[in-house]
mmCIF file of C-alpha atoms (C1' of nucleotides) in Angstrom:
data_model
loop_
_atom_site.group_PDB
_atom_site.id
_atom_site.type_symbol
_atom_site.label_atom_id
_atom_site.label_comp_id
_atom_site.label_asym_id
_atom_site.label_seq_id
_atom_site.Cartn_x
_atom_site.Cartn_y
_atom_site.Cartn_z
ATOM 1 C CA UNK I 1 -7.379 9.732 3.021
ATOM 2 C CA UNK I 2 -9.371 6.575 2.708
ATOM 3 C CA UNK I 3 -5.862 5.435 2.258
ATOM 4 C CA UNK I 4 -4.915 6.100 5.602
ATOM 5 C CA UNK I 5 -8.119 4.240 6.966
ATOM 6 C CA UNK I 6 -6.646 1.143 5.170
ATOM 7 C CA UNK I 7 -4.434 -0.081 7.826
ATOM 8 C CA UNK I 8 -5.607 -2.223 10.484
ATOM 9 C CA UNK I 9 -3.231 -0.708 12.961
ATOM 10 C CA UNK I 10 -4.312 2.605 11.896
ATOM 11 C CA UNK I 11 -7.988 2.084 12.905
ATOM 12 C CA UNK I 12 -7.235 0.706 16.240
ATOM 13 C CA UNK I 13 -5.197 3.848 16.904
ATOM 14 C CA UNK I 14 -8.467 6.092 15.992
ATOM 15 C CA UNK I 15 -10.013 3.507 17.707
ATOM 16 C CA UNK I 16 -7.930 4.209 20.712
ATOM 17 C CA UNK I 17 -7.477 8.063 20.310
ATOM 18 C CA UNK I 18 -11.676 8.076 19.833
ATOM 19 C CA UNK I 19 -11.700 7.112 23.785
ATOM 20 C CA UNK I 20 -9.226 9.871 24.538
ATOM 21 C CA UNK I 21 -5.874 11.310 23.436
ATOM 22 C CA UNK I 22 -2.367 9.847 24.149
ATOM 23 C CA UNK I 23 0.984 10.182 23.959
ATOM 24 C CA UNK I 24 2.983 7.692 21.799
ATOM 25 C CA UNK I 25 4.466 5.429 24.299
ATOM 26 C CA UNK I 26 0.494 4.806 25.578
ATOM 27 C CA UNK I 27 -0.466 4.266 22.548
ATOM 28 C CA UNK I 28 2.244 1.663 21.679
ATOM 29 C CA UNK I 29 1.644 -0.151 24.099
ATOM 30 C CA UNK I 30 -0.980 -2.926 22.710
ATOM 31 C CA UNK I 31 0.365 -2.946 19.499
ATOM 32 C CA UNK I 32 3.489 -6.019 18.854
ATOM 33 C CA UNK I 33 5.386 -3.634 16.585
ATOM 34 C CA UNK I 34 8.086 -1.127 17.711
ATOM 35 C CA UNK I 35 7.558 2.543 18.823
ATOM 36 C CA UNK I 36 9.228 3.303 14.978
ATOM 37 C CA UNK I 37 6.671 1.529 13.476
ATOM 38 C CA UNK I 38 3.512 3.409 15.277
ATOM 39 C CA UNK I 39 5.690 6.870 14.815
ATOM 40 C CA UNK I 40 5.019 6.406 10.768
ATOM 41 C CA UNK I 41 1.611 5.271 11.192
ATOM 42 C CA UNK I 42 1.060 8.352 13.140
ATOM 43 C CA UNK I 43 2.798 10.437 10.525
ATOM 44 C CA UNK I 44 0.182 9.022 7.643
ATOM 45 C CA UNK I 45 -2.764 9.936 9.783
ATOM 46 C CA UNK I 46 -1.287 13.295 10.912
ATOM 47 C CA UNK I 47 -0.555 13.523 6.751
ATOM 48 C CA UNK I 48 -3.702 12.683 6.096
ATOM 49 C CA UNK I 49 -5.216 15.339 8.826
ATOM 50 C CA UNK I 50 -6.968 12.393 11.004
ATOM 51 C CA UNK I 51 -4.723 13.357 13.871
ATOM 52 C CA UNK I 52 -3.159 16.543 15.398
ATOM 53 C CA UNK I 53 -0.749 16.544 18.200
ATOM 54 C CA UNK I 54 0.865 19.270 20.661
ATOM 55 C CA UNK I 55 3.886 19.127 22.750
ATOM 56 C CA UNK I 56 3.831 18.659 26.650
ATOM 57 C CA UNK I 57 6.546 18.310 28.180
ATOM 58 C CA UNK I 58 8.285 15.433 26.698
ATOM 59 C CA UNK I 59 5.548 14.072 25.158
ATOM 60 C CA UNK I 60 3.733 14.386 22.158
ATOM 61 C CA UNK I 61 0.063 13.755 22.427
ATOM 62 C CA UNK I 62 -2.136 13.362 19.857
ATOM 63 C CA UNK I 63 -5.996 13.105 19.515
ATOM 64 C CA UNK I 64 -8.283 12.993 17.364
ATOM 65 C CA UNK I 65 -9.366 15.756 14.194
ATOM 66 C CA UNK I 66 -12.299 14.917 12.579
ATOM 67 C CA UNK I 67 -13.012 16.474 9.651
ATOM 68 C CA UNK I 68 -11.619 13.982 7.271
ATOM 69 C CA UNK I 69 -13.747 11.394 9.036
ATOM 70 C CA UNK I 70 -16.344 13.783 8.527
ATOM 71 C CA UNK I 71 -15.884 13.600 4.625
ATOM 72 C CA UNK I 72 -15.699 9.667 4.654
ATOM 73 C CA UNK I 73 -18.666 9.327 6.556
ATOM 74 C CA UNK I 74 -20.429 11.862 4.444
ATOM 75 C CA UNK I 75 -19.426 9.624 1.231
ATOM 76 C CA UNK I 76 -20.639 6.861 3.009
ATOM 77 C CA UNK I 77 -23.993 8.246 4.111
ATOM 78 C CA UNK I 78 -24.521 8.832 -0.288
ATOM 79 C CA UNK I 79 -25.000 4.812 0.233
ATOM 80 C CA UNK I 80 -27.845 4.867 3.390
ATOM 81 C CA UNK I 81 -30.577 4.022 1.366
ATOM 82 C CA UNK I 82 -29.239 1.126 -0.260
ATOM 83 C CA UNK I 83 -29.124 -0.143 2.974
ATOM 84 C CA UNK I 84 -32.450 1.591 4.613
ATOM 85 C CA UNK I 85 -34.783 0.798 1.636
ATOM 86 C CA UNK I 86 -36.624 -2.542 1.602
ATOM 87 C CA UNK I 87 -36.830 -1.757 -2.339
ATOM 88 C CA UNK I 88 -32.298 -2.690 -2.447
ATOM 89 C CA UNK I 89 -32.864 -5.637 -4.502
ATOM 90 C CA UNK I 90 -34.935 -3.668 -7.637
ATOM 91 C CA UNK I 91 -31.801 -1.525 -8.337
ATOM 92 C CA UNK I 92 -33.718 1.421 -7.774
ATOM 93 C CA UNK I 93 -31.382 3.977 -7.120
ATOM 94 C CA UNK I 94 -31.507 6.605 -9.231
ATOM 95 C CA UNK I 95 -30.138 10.020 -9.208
ATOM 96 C CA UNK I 96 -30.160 11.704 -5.332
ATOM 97 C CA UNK I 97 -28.042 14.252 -5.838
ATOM 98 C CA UNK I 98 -28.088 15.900 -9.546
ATOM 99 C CA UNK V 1 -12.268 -3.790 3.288
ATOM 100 C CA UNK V 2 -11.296 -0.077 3.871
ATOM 101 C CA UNK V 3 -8.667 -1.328 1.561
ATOM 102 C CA UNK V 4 -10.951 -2.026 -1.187
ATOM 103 C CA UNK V 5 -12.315 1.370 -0.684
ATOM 104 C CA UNK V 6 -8.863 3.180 -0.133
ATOM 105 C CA UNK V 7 -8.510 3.115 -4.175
ATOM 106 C CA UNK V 8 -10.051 6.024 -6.324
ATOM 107 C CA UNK V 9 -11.170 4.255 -9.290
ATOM 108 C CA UNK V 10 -12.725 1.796 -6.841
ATOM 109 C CA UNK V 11 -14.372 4.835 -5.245
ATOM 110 C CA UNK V 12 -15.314 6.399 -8.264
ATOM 111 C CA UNK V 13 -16.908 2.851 -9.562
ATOM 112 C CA UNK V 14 -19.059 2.672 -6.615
ATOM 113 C CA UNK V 15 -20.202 6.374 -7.220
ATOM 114 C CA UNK V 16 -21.248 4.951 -10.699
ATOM 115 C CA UNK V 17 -22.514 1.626 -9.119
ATOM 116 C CA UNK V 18 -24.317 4.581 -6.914
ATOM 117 C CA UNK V 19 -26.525 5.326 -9.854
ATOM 118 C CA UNK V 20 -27.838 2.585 -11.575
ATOM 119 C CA UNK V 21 -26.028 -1.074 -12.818
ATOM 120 C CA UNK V 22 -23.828 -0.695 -14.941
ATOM 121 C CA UNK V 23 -22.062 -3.407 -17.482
ATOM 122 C CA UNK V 24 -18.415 -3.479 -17.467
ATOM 123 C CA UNK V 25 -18.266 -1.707 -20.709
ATOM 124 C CA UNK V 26 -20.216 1.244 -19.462
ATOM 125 C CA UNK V 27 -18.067 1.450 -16.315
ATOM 126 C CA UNK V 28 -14.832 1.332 -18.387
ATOM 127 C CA UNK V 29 -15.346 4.318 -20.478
ATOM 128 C CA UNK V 30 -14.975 7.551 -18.299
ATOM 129 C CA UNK V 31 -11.309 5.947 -17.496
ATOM 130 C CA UNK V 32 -8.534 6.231 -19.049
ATOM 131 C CA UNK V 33 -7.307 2.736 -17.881
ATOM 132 C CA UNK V 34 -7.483 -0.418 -20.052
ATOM 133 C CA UNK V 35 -10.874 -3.005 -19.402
ATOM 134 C CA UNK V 36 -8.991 -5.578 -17.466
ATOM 135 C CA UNK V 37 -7.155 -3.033 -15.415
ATOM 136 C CA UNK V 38 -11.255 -2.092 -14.489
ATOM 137 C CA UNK V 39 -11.842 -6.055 -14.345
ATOM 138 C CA UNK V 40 -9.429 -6.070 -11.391
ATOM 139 C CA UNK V 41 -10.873 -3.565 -9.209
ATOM 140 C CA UNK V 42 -14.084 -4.855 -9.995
ATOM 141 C CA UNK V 43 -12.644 -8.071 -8.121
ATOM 142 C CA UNK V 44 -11.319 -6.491 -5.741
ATOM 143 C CA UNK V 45 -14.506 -4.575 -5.197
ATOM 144 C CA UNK V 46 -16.622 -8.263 -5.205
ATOM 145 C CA UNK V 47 -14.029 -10.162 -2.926
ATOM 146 C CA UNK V 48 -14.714 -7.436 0.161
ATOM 147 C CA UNK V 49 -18.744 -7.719 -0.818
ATOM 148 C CA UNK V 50 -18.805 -4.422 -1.887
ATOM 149 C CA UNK V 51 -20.459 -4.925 -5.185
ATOM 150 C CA UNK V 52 -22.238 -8.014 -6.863
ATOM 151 C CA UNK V 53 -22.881 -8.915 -10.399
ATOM 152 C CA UNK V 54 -25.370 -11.100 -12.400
ATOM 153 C CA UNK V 55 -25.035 -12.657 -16.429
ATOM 154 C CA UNK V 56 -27.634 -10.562 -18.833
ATOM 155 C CA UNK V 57 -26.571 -12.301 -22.609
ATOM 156 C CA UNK V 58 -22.952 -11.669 -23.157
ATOM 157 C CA UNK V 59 -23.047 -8.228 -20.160
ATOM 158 C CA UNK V 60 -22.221 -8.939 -17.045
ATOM 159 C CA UNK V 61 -23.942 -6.234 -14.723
ATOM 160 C CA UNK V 62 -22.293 -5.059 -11.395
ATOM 161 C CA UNK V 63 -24.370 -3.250 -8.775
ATOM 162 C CA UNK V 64 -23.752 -2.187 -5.125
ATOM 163 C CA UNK V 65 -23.988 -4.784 -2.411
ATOM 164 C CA UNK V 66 -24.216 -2.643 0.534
ATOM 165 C CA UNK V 67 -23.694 -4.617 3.883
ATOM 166 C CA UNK V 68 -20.246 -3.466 4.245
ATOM 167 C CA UNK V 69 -20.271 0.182 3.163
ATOM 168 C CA UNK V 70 -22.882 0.281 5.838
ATOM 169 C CA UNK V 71 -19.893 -1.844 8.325
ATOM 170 C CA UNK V 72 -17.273 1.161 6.959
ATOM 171 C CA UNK V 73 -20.550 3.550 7.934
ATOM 172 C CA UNK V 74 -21.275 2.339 11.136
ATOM 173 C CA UNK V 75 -17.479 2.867 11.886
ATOM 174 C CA UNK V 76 -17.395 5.970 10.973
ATOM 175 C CA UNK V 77 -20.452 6.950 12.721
ATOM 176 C CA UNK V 78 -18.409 6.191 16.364
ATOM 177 C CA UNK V 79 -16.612 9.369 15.903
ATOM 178 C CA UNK V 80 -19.832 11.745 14.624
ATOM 179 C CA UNK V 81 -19.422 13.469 18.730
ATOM 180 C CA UNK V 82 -15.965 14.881 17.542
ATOM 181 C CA UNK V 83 -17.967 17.292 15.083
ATOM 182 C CA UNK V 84 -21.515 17.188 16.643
ATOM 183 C CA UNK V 85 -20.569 18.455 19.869
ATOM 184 C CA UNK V 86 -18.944 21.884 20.254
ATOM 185 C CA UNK V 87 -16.770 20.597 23.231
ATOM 186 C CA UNK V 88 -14.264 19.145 19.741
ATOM 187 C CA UNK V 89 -11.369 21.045 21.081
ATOM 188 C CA UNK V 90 -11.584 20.381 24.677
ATOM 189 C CA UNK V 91 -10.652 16.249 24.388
ATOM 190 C CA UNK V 92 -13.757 15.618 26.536
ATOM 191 C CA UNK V 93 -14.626 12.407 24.607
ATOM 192 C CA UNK V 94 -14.377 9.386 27.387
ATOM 193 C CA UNK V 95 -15.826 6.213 26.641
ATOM 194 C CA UNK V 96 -19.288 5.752 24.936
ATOM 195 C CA UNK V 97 -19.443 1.952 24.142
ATOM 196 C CA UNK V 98 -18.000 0.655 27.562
ATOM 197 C "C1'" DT M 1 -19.675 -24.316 -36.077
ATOM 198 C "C1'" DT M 2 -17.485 -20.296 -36.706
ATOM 199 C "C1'" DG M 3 -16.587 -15.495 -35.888
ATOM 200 C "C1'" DA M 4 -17.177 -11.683 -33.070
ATOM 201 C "C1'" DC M 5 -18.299 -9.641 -28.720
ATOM 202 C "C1'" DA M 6 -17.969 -8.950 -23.600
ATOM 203 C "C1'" DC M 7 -15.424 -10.014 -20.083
ATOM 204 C "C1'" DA M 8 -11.915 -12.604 -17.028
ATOM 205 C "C1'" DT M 9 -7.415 -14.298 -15.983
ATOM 206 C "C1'" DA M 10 -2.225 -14.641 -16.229
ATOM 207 C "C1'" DA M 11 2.317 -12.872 -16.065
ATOM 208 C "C1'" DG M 12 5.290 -9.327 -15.260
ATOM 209 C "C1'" DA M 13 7.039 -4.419 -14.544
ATOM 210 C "C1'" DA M 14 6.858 -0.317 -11.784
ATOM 211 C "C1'" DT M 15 5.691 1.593 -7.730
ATOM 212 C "C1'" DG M 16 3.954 1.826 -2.948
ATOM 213 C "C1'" DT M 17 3.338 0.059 1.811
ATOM 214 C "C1'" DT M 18 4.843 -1.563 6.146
ATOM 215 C "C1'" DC M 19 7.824 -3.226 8.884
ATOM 216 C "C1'" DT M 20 12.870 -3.519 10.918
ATOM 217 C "C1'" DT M 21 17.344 -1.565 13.051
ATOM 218 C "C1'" DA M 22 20.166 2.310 13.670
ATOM 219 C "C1'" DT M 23 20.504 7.044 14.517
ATOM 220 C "C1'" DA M 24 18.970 11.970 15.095
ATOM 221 C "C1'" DT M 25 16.281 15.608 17.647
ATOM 222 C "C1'" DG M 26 14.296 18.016 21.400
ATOM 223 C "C1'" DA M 27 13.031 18.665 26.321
ATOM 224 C "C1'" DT M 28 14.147 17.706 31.279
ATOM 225 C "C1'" DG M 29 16.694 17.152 35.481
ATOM 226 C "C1'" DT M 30 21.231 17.308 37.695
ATOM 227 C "C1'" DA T 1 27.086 20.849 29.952
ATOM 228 C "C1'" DC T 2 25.546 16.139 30.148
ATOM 229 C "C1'" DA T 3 22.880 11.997 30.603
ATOM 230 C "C1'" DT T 4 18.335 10.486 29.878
ATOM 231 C "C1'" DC T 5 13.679 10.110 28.328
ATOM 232 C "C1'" DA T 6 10.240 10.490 24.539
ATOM 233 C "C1'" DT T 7 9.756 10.624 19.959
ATOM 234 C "C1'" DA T 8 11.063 11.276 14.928
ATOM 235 C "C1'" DT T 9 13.623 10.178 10.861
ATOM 236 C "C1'" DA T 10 16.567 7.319 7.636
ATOM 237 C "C1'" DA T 11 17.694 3.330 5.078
ATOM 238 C "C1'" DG T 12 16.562 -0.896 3.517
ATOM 239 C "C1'" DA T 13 14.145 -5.620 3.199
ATOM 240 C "C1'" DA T 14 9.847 -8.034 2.293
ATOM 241 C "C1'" DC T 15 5.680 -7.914 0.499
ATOM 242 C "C1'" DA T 16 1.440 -5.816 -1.755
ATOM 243 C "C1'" DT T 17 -0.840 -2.932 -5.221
ATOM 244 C "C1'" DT T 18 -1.844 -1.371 -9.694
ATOM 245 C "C1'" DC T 19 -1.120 -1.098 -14.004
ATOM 246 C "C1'" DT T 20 0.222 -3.247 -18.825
ATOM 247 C "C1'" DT T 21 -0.029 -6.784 -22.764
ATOM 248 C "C1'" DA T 22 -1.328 -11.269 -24.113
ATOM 249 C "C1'" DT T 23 -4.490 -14.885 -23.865
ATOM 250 C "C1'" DG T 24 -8.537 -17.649 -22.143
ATOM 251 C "C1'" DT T 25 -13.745 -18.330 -21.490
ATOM 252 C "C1'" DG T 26 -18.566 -18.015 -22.247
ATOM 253 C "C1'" DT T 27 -22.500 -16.180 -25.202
ATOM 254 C "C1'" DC T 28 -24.770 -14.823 -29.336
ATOM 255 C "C1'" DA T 29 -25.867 -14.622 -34.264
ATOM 256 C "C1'" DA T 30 -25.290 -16.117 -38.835
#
DNA sequence: TTGACACATAAGAATGTTCTTATATGATGT
DNA sequence: ACATCATATAAGAACATTCTTATGTGTCAA
């Protein structure tokens, strides 16, 4: 899943679909790559359950699921206090969650 | 940098890192990888600033260097509305950094 | 200074990623 | 039914990642 947040192109298309949702022609649009290219980048982050989509119409929109992003950010948040203690440099981290 | 990240050994060093310093020894052993294959992530792990390591006698000792978990964190933290509020499934997330 | 220890680097094989172009699918309007 | 629009899938080329084994480098202890 961290994986999936590996790509460049991938972010800006969270990035994007964090504003609101779009269908894939919109969401083409700033990237200089072809509509096949952001069509498998949408399938890894749909794979990777960043992204759902429903039909309308023609389109396929997709927007945002956050769970996954959830889970990173939780991983992430094990780090906070090397970055919100003042004591970082003493390699004082021991043990917060036995 | 997400790349660095997007590898599970890498993760599951930084977990380690986490806890206290560790020599490269130490973080070789719960993997069943050889040391230079753990060598390799650790440079991949020091190129993107994740981690930093000092000389001690013949060790060298690797701990966390957090400014860009807390980047990856910050990120991350841009799409906490998707499962703070309870409005997730009705798309209503429009702009918040304009 | 020599041998052993802790680690890094090099080279290469296997596999994975990320694009391209060409083509398939599914819904709409006539 | 047919042409068209929006998107997905397939196949393949170029490049990147992640291991392996073999070897190099720096430190200590005798």
């Amino acid at each position: 899943m961290f994986r999936a947040l590996a790509d460049p192109t991938r972010r800006a298309i969270l990035d994007r679909l964090r504003r609101r949702e779009h269908g894939v022609g919109a969401l083409c649009e700033p990237f200089a790559m072809t509509q096949p290219a952001i069509s498998q980048h949408l399938r890894v982050l749909s794979e990777a359950g960043l992204v759902r989509s429903r039909r309308q119409g023609r389109e396929r929109i997709y927007s945002i699921s956050p769970r996954p992003l959830r889970q990173a950010f939780d991983w992430l948040a094990h780090f906070e206090s090397f970055w919100t203690d003042r004591l970082d440099a003493l390699g004082d981290h021991l043990d917060d969650d036995p």
